[in-house]
Short mmCIF file of C-alpha atoms in Angstrom, two decimals:
data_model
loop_
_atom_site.label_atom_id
_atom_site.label_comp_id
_atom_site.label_asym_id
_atom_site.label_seq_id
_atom_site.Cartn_x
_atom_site.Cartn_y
_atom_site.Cartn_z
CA UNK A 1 -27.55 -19.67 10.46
CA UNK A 2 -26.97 -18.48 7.40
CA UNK A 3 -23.14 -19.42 6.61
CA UNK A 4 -24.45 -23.01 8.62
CA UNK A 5 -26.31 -23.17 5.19
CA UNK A 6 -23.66 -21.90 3.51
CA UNK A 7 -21.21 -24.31 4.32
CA UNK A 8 -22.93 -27.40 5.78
CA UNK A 9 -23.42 -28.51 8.95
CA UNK A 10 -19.26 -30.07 8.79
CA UNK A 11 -17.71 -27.43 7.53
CA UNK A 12 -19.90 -24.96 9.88
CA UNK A 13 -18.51 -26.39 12.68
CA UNK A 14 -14.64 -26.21 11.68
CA UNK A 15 -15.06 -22.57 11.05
CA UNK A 16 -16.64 -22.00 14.68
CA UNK A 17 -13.47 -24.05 16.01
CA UNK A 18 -10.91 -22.04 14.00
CA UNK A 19 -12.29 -18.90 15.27
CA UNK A 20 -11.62 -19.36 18.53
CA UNK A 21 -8.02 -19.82 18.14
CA UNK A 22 -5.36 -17.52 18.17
CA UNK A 23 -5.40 -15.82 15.10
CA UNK A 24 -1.72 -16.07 13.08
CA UNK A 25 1.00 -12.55 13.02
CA UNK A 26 2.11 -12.68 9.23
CA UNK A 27 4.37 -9.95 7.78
CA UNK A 28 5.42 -9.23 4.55
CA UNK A 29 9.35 -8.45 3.98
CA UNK A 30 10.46 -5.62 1.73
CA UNK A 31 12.72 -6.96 -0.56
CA UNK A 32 14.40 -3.32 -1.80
CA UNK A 33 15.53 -3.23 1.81
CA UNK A 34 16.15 -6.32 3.60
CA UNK A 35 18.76 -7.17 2.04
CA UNK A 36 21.24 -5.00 3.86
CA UNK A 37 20.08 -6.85 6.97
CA UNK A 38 22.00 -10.03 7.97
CA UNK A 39 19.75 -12.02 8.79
CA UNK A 40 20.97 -15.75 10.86
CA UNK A 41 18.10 -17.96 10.50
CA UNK A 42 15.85 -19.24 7.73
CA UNK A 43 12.99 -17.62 7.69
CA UNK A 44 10.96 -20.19 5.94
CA UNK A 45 7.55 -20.66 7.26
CA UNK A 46 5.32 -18.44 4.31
CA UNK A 47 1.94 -18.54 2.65
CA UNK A 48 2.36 -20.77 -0.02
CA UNK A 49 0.95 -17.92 -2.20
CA UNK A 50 3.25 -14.85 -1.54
CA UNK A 51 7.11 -15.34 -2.13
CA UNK A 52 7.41 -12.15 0.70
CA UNK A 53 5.36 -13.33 3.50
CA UNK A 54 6.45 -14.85 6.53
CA UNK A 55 4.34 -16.01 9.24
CA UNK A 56 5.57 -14.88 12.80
CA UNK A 57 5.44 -17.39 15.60
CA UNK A 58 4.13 -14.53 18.21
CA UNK A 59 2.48 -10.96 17.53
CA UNK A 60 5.58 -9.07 18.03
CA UNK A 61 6.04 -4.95 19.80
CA UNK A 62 6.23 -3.91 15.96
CA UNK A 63 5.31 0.22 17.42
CA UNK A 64 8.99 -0.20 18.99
CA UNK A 65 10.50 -1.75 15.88
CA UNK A 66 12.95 0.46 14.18
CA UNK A 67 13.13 -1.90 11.23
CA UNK A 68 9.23 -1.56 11.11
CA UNK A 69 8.88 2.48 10.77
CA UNK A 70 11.85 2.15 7.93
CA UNK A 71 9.78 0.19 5.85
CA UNK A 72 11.69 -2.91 6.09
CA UNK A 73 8.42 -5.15 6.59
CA UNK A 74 4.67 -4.43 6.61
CA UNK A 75 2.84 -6.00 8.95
CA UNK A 76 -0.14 -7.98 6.72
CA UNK A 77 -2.68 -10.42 7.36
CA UNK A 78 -1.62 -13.80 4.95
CA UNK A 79 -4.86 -14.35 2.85
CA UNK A 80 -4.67 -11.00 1.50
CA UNK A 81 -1.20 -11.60 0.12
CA UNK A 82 -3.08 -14.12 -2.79
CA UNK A 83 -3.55 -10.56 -4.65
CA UNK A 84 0.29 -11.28 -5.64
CA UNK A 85 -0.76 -14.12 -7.64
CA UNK A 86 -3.41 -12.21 -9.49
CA UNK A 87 -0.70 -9.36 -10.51
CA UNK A 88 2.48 -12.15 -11.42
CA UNK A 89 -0.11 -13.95 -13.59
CA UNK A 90 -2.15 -11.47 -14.97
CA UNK A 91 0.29 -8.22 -15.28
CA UNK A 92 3.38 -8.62 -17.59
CA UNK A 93 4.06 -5.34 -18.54
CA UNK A 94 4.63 -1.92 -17.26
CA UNK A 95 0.81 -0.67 -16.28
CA UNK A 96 -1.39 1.98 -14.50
CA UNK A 97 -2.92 0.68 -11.66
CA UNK A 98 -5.11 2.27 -8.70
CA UNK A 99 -5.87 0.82 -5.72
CA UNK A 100 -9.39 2.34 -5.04
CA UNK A 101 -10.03 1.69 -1.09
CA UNK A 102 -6.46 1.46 -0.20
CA UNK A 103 -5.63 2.72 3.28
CA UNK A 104 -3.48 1.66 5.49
CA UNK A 105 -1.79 0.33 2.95
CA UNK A 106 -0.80 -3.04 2.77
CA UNK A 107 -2.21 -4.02 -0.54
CA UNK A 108 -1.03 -0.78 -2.39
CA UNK A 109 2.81 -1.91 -0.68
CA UNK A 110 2.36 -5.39 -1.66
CA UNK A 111 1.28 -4.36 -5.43
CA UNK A 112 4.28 -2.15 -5.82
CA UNK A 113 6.56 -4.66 -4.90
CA UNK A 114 5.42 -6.96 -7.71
CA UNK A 115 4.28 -5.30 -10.63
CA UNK A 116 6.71 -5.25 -13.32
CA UNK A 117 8.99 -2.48 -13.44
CA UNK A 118 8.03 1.17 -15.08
CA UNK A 119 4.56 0.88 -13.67
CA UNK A 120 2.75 3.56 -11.74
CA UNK A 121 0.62 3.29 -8.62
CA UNK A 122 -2.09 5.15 -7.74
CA UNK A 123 -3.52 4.71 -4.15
CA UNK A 124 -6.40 6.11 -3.46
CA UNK A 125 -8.57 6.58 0.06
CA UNK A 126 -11.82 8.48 0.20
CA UNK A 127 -11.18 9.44 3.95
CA UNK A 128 -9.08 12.19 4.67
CA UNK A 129 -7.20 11.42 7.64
CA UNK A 130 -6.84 7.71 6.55
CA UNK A 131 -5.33 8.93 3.13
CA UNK A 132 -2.78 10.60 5.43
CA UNK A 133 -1.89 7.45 6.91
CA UNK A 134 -2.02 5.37 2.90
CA UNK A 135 0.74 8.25 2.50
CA UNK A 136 3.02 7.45 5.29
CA UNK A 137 2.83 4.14 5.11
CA UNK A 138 4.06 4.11 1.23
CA UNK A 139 6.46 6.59 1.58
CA UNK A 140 8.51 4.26 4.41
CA UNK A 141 7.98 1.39 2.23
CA UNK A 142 10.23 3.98 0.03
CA UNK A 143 9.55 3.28 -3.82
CA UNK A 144 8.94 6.33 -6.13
CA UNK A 145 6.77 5.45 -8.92
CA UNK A 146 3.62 6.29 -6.85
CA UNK A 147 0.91 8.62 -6.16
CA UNK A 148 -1.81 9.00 -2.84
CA UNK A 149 -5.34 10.97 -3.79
CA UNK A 150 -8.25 11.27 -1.41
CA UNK A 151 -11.05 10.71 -3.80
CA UNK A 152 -14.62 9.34 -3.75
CA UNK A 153 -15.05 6.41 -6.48
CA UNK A 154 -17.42 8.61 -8.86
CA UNK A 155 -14.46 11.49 -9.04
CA UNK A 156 -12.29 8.88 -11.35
CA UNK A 157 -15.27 9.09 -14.24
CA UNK A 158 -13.41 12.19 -14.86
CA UNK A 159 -10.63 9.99 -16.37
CA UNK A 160 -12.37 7.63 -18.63
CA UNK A 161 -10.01 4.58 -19.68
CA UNK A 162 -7.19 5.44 -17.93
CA UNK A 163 -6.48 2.62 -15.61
CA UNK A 164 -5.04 -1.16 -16.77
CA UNK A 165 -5.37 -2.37 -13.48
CA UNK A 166 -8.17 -1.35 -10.90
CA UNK A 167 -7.58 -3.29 -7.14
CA UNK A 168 -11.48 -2.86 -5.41
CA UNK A 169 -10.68 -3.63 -1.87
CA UNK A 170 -14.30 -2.81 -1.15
CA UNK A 171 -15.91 -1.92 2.00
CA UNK A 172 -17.62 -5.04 3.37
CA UNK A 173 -19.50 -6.57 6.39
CA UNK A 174 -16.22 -8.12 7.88
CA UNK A 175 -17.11 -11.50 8.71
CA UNK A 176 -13.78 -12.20 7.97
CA UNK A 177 -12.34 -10.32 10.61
CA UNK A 178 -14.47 -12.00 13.34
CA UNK A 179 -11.49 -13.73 14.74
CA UNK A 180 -9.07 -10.30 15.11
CA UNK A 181 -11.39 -7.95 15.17
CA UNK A 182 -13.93 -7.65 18.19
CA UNK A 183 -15.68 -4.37 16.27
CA UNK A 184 -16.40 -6.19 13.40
CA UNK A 185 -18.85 -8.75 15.18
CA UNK A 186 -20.23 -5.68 17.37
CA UNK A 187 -20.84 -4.10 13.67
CA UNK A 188 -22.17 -6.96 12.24
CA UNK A 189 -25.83 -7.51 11.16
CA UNK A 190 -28.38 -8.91 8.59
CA UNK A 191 -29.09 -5.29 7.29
CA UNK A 192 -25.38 -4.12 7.17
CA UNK A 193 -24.17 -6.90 4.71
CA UNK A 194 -27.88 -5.59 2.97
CA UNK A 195 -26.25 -2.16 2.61
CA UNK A 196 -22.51 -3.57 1.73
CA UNK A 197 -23.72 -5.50 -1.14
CA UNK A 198 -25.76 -1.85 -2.33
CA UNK A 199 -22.93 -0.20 -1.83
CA UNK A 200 -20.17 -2.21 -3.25
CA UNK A 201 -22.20 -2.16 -6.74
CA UNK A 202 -22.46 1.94 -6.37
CA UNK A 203 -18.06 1.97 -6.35
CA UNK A 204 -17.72 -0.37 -8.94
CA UNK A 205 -20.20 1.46 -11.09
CA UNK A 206 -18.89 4.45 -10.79
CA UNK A 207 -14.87 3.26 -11.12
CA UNK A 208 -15.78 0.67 -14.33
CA UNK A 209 -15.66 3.80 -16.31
CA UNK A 210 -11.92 4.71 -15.53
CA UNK A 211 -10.84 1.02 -16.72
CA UNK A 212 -9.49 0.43 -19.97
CA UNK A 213 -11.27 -1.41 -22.65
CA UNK A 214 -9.31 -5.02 -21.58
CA UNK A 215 -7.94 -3.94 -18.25
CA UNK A 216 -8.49 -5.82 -15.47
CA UNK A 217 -10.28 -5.46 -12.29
CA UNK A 218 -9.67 -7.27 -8.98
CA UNK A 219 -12.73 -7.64 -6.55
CA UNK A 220 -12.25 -8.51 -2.89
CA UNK A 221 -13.99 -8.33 0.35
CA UNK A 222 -12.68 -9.54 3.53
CA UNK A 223 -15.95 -11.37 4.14
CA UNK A 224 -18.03 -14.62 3.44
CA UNK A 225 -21.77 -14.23 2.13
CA UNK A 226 -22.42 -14.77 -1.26
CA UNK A 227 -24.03 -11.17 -1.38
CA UNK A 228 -21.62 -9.37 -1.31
CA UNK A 229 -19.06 -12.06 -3.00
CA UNK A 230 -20.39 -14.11 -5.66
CA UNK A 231 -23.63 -12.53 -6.37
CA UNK A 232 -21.77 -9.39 -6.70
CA UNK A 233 -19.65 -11.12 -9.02
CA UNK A 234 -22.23 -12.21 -11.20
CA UNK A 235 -23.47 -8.89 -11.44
CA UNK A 236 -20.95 -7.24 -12.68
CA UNK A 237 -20.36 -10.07 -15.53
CA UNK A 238 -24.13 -8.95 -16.10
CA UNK A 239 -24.31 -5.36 -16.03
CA UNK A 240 -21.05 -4.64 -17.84
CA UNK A 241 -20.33 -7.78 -19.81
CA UNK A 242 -17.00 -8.46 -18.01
CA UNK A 243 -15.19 -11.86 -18.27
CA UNK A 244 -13.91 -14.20 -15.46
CA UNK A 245 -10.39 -14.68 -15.02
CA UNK A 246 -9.00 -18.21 -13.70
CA UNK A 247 -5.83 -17.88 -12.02
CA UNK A 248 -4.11 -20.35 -11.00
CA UNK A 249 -3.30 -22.25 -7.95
CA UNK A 250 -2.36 -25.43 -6.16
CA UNK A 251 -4.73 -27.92 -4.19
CA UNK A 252 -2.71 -28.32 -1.10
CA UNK A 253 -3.28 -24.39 -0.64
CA UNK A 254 -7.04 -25.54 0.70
CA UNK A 255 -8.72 -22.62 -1.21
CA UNK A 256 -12.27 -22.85 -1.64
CA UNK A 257 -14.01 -22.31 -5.33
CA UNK A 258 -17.50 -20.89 -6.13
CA UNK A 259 -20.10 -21.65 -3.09
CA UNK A 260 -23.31 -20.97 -5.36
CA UNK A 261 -24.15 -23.97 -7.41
CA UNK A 262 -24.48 -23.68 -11.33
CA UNK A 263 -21.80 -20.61 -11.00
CA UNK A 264 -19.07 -20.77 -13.32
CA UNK A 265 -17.04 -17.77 -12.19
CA UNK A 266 -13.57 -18.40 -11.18
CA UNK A 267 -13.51 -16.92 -7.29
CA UNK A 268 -11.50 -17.63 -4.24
CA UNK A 269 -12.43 -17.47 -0.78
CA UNK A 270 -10.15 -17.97 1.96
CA UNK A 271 -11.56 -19.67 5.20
CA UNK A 272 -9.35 -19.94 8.42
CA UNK A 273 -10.06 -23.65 9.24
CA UNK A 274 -8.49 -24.17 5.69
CA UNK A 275 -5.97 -21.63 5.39
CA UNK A 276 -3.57 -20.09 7.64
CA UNK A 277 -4.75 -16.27 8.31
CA UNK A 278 -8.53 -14.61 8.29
CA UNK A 279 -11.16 -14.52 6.08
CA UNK A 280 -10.79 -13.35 2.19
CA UNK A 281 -12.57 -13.71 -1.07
CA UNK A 282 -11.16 -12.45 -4.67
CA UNK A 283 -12.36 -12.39 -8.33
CA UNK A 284 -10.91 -10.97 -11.19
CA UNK A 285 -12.75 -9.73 -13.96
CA UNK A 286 -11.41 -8.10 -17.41
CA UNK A 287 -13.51 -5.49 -18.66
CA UNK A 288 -14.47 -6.29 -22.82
CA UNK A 289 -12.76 -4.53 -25.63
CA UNK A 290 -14.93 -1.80 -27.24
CA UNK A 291 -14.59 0.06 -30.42
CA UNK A 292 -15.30 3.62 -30.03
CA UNK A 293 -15.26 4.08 -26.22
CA UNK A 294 -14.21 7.07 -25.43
CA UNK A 295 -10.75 7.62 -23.99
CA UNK A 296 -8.98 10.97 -21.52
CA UNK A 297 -6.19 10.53 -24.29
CA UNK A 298 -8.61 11.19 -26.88
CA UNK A 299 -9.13 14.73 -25.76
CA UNK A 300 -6.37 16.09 -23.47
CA UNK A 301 -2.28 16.00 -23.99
CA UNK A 302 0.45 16.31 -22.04
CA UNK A 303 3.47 16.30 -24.08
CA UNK A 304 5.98 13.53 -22.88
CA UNK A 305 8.99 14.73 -21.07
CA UNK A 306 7.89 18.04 -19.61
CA UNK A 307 7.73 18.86 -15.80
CA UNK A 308 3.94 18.44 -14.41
CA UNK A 309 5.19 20.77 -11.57
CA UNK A 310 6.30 23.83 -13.33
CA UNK A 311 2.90 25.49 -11.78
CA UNK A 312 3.13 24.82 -8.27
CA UNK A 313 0.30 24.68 -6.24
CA UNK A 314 -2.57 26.64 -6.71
CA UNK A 315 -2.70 30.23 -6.48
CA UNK A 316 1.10 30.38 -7.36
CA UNK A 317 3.33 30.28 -10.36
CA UNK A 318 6.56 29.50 -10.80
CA UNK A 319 7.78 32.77 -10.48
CA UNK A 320 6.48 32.55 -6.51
CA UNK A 321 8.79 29.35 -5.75
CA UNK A 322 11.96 30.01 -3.79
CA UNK A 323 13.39 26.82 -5.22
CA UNK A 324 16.19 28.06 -7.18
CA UNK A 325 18.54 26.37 -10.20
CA UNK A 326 21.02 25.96 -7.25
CA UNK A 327 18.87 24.23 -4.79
CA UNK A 328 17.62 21.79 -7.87
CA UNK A 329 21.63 21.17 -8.86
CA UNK A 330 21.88 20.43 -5.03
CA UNK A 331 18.67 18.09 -5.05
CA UNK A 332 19.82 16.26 -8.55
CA UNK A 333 22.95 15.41 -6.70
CA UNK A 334 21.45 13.52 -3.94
CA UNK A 335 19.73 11.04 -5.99
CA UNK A 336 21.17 7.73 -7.59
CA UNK A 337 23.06 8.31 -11.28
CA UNK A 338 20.63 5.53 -12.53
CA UNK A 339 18.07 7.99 -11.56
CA UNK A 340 19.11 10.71 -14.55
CA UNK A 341 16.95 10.47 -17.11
CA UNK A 342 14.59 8.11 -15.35
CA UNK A 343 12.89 10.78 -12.84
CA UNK A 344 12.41 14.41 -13.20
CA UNK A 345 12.61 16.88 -10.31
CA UNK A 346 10.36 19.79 -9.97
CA UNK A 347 9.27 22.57 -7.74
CA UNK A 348 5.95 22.66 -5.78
CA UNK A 349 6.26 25.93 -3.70
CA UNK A 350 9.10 25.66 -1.27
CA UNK A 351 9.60 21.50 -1.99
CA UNK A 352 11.06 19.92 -4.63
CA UNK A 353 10.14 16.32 -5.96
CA UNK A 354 10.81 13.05 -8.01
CA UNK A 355 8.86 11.53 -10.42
CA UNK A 356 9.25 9.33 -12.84
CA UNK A 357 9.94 10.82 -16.53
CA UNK A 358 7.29 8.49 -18.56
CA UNK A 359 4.49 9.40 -16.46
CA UNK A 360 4.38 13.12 -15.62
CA UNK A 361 1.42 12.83 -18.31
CA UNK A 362 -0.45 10.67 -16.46
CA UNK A 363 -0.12 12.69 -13.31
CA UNK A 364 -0.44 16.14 -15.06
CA UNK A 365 -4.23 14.37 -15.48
CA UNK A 366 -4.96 13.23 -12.61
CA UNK A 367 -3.78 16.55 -10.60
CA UNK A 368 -6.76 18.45 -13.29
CA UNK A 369 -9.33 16.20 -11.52
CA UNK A 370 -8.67 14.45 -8.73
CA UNK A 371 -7.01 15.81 -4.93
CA UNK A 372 -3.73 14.57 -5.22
CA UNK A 373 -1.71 14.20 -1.28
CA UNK A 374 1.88 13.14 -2.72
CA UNK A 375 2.68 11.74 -6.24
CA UNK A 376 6.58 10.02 -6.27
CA UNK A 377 8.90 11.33 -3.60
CA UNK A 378 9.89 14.42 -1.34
CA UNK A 379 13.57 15.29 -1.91
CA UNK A 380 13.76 18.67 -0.10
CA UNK A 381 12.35 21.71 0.96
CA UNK A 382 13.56 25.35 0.94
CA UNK A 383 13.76 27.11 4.26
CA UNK A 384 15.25 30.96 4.18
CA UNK A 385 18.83 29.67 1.99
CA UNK A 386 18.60 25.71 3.33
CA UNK A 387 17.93 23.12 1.42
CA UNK A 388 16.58 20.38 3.61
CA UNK A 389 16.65 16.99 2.62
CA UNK A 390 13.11 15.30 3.39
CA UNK A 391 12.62 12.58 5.46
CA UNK A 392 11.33 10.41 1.97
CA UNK A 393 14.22 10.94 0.31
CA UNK A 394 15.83 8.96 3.27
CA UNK A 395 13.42 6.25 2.82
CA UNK A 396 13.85 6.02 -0.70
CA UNK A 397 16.04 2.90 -1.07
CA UNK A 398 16.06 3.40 -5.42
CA UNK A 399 16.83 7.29 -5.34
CA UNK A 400 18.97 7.94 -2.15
CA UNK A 401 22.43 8.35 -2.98
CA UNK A 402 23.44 7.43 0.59
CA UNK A 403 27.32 8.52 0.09
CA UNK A 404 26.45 12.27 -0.41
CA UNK A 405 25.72 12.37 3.34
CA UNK A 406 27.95 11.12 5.95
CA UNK A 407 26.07 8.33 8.40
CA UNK A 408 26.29 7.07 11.62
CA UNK A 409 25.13 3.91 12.70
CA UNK A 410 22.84 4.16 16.40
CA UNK A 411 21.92 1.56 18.53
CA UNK A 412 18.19 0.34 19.03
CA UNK A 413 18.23 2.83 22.01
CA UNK A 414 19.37 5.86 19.70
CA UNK A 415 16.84 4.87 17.08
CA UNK A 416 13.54 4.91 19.22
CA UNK A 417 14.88 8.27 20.88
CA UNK A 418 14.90 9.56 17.32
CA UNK A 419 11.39 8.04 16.59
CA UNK A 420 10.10 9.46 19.38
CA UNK A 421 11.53 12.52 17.63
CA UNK A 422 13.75 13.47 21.07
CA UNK A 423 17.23 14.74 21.03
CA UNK A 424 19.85 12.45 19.39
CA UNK A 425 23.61 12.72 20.47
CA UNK A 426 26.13 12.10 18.08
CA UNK A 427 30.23 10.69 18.93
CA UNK A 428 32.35 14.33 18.75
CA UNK A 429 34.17 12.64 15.53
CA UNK A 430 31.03 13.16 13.60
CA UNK A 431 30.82 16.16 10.71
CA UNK A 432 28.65 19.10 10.99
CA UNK A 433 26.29 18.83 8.84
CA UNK A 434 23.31 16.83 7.58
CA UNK A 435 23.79 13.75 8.72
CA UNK A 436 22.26 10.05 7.71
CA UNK A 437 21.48 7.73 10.75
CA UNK A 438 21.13 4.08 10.15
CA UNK A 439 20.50 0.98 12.08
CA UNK A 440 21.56 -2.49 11.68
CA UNK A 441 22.56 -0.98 7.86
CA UNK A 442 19.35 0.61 7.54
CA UNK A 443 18.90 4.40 6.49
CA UNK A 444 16.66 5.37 9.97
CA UNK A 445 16.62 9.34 8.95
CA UNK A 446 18.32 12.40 9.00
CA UNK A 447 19.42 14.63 11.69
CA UNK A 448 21.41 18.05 11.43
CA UNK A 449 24.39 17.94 13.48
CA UNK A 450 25.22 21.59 14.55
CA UNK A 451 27.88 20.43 16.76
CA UNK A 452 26.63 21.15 20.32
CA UNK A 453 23.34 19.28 19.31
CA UNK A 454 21.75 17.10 16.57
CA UNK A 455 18.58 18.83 14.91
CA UNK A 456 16.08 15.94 14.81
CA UNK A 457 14.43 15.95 11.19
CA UNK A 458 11.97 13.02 11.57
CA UNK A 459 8.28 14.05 10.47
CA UNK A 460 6.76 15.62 13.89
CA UNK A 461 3.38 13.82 12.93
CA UNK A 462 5.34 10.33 12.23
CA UNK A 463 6.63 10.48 15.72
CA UNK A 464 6.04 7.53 18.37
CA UNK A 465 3.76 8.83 21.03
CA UNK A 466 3.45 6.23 23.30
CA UNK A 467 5.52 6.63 26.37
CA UNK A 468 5.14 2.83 27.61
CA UNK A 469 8.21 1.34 26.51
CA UNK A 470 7.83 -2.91 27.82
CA UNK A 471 10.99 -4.86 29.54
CA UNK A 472 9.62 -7.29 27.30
CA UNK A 473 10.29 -5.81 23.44
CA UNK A 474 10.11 -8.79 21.16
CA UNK A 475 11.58 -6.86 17.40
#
């Protein structure tokens, strides 16, 4: 009843239609990957607003993909892809972004493919075990210049005007989801979208603080009541004096405008009778300059340049690592030349990591205040006198220096046995050693070929559990 009065009686009625179709299978390529592939045919059916996305013709068995679990694509409903626009337009310079609510992932993936290069992403999910799953997800999608916390909102008031960019993927009602997502009507109900809208204002409140004076901050729910969308949009032009962004767009994309009348904010919902995927809605809003606001640089330092992992973690020093100056030589030498200079390894216990040079401040911050699961990428870990190259490392199509390892290609058969994390068997001609397994030119992972056997190094945790393997695999 009330999106009938919401949208007219018309318009009402094309919505109901649209949700009982099919809903469409969009993914979004990886473009620091897929280029290796060879791929035959045109792949040319995408949302008009994301120069990655592809819609699929038929949900495909993406859990036995081996091009899926290497990062190559990222499987991502279309309408949320508009965020692209908002960071091409609006970002055009290196920044600090976080992307508050961002598990599984696919926004956080999407924003690191397009932001302009030297920026730093911080994706951030409140729930443990889902900030697990942010993690994996970013590492296979294999770019450094990020970091995963597991924070509540209110912890980032510890870092007052820190951000440029702040993505609010906020919690919503999910009326958006209807079509996809049977939960989301059971869920559904007059006095949950009452305690969205409540709590929607309660995260931006207590993130507006870790904006910058003039940073920007993109607002979206995955749902359609003006509660929650425009009339949360108003209120935080109200409360915190924040101006509407316009960005721009074309008419044949069929996105709808402002649905309260005598509103002037610029604000985009996405309906599926209009547009090709689910339900979306997205504002931006640029937080006003301020003289005298107070700033984290105004009162802490981290001199540029210098390590933020010289103290390990917590309850150890330095002195307790058994990373030693020949395991980092070893490390250095697995990464890119282009990488010297640009990232700086240190020790955290028994692993060492990358990170990019110019923001080891930034990070030295955040690891004072917030829980921080993995900042930039896992190059290897110490066990007794190994050094073991990590699984990252592998996915990390900017630092891997594939030549330092020998590889051998697998077939689709090999790869899922490896997935599975199960024995892999390697041709007699291949060296002892660690060796890098790829498939269809794709770094898969590592293995450790001892000669009789290959030690399977894919993360145990990572590993496909699902014995049910279909005649049927569509990849």
């Amino acid at each position: 009843e009330y999106t009938r009065a919401l949208l007219g009686v018309e318009e009402y009625e094309k919505l109901v239609s649209a949700l009982q179709q099919e809903p469409p299978v969009s993914i979004r390529l990886n473009r620091l990957k897929v280029h290796r592939l060879k791929v035959e045919n045109a792949l040319s059916v995408q949302p008009p607003w994301s120069s990655e996305g592809i819609y699929l013709d038929e949900r495909l068995t993406f859990t036995f993909d081996p091009l899926f679990h290497a990062g190559c694509y990222y499987v991502q409903e279309a309408s949320s892809m508009f965020v692209e626009q908002v960071l091409r337009q609006h970002v055009t310079k290196p920044v600090v972004m976080l992307d508050l609510c961002a598990a599984p992932g696919g926004k956080s993936t999407h924003a690191r493919s397009v932001l302009p290069e030297g920026s730093l992403l911080v994706a951030n999910e409140v729930i443990r075990n889902r900030s697990q799953i942010l993690a994996e997800n970013l590492t296979k999608w294999g770019h450094p210049d990020v970091v995963v916390t597991n924070n509540d909102p209110a912890d980032f008031s510890a870092l007052p005007s820190f951000f440029d960019v702040i993505l609010t993927d906020v919690p919503c009602s999910g009326e958006g989801m209807f079509r996809k997502d049977p939960v989301a009507v059971e869920e559904w109900s007059p006095e949950n979208v009452e305690i969205c809208w409540q709590r929607q204002r309660r995260i931006i409140a207590d993130v507006w603080p870790s904006l910058k004076p003039g940073g920007i901050l993109i607002y979206s729910t995955c749902t359609y009541n003006t509660k929650e969308d425009e009339e949360n949009v108003r209120w935080i032009l109200q409360e915190f004096g924040a101006e509407s962004l316009a960005v721009d767009i074309r008419e044949e994309w069929n996105i709808t405008g402002n649905l309260l009348c005598g509103e002037s904010a610029s604000v985009y919902h996405f309906f599926p009778h209009k547009t090709k995927g689910e339900g979306f809605f997205l504002s931006v809003l640029r937080k006003p300059e301020m003289a005298g606001e107070d700033s984290y640089a105004d009162y802490y330092s981290f001199p540029k340049g210098k390590s933020a992992g010289k103290k390990g973690k917590k309850g150890g020093g330095a002195s307790s690592s058994p990373v030693s100056k020949e395991n980092m030589a070893t490390a250095g030498k697995w990464l890119h030349d282009e990488c010297a200079g640009k990232y700086v390894l240190s020790a955290e216990g028994a692993e060492i990591h990358a990170f990019p040079q110019q923001c080891v401040a930034e990070l030295a911050a955040m690891k004072q205040h917030l829980r921080v699961v993995q900042a930039g990428v896992a190059v290897g870990e110490v066990k007794g006198k190994d050094l073991i190259p990590a699984h990252a490392l592998a996915m990390s199509a900017l630092l891997l220096r594939q030549d330092v390892f020998a590889t051998e290609a697998v077939s689709y058969e090999q790869a899922i046995a490896y997935l599975r994390k199960e024995a892999v068997t390697l041709p007699a001609t291949a060296p002892r050693g660690y060796v890098l397994l790829t498939y269809r030119n794709i770094p898969r992972g590592l293995v450790k070929n001892i000669g009789n056997r290959a030690n399977n190094l894919y993360p145990q945790e990572w590993r496909i559990r699902s014995g049910y393997l279909t005649e049927k695999i569509r990849v």
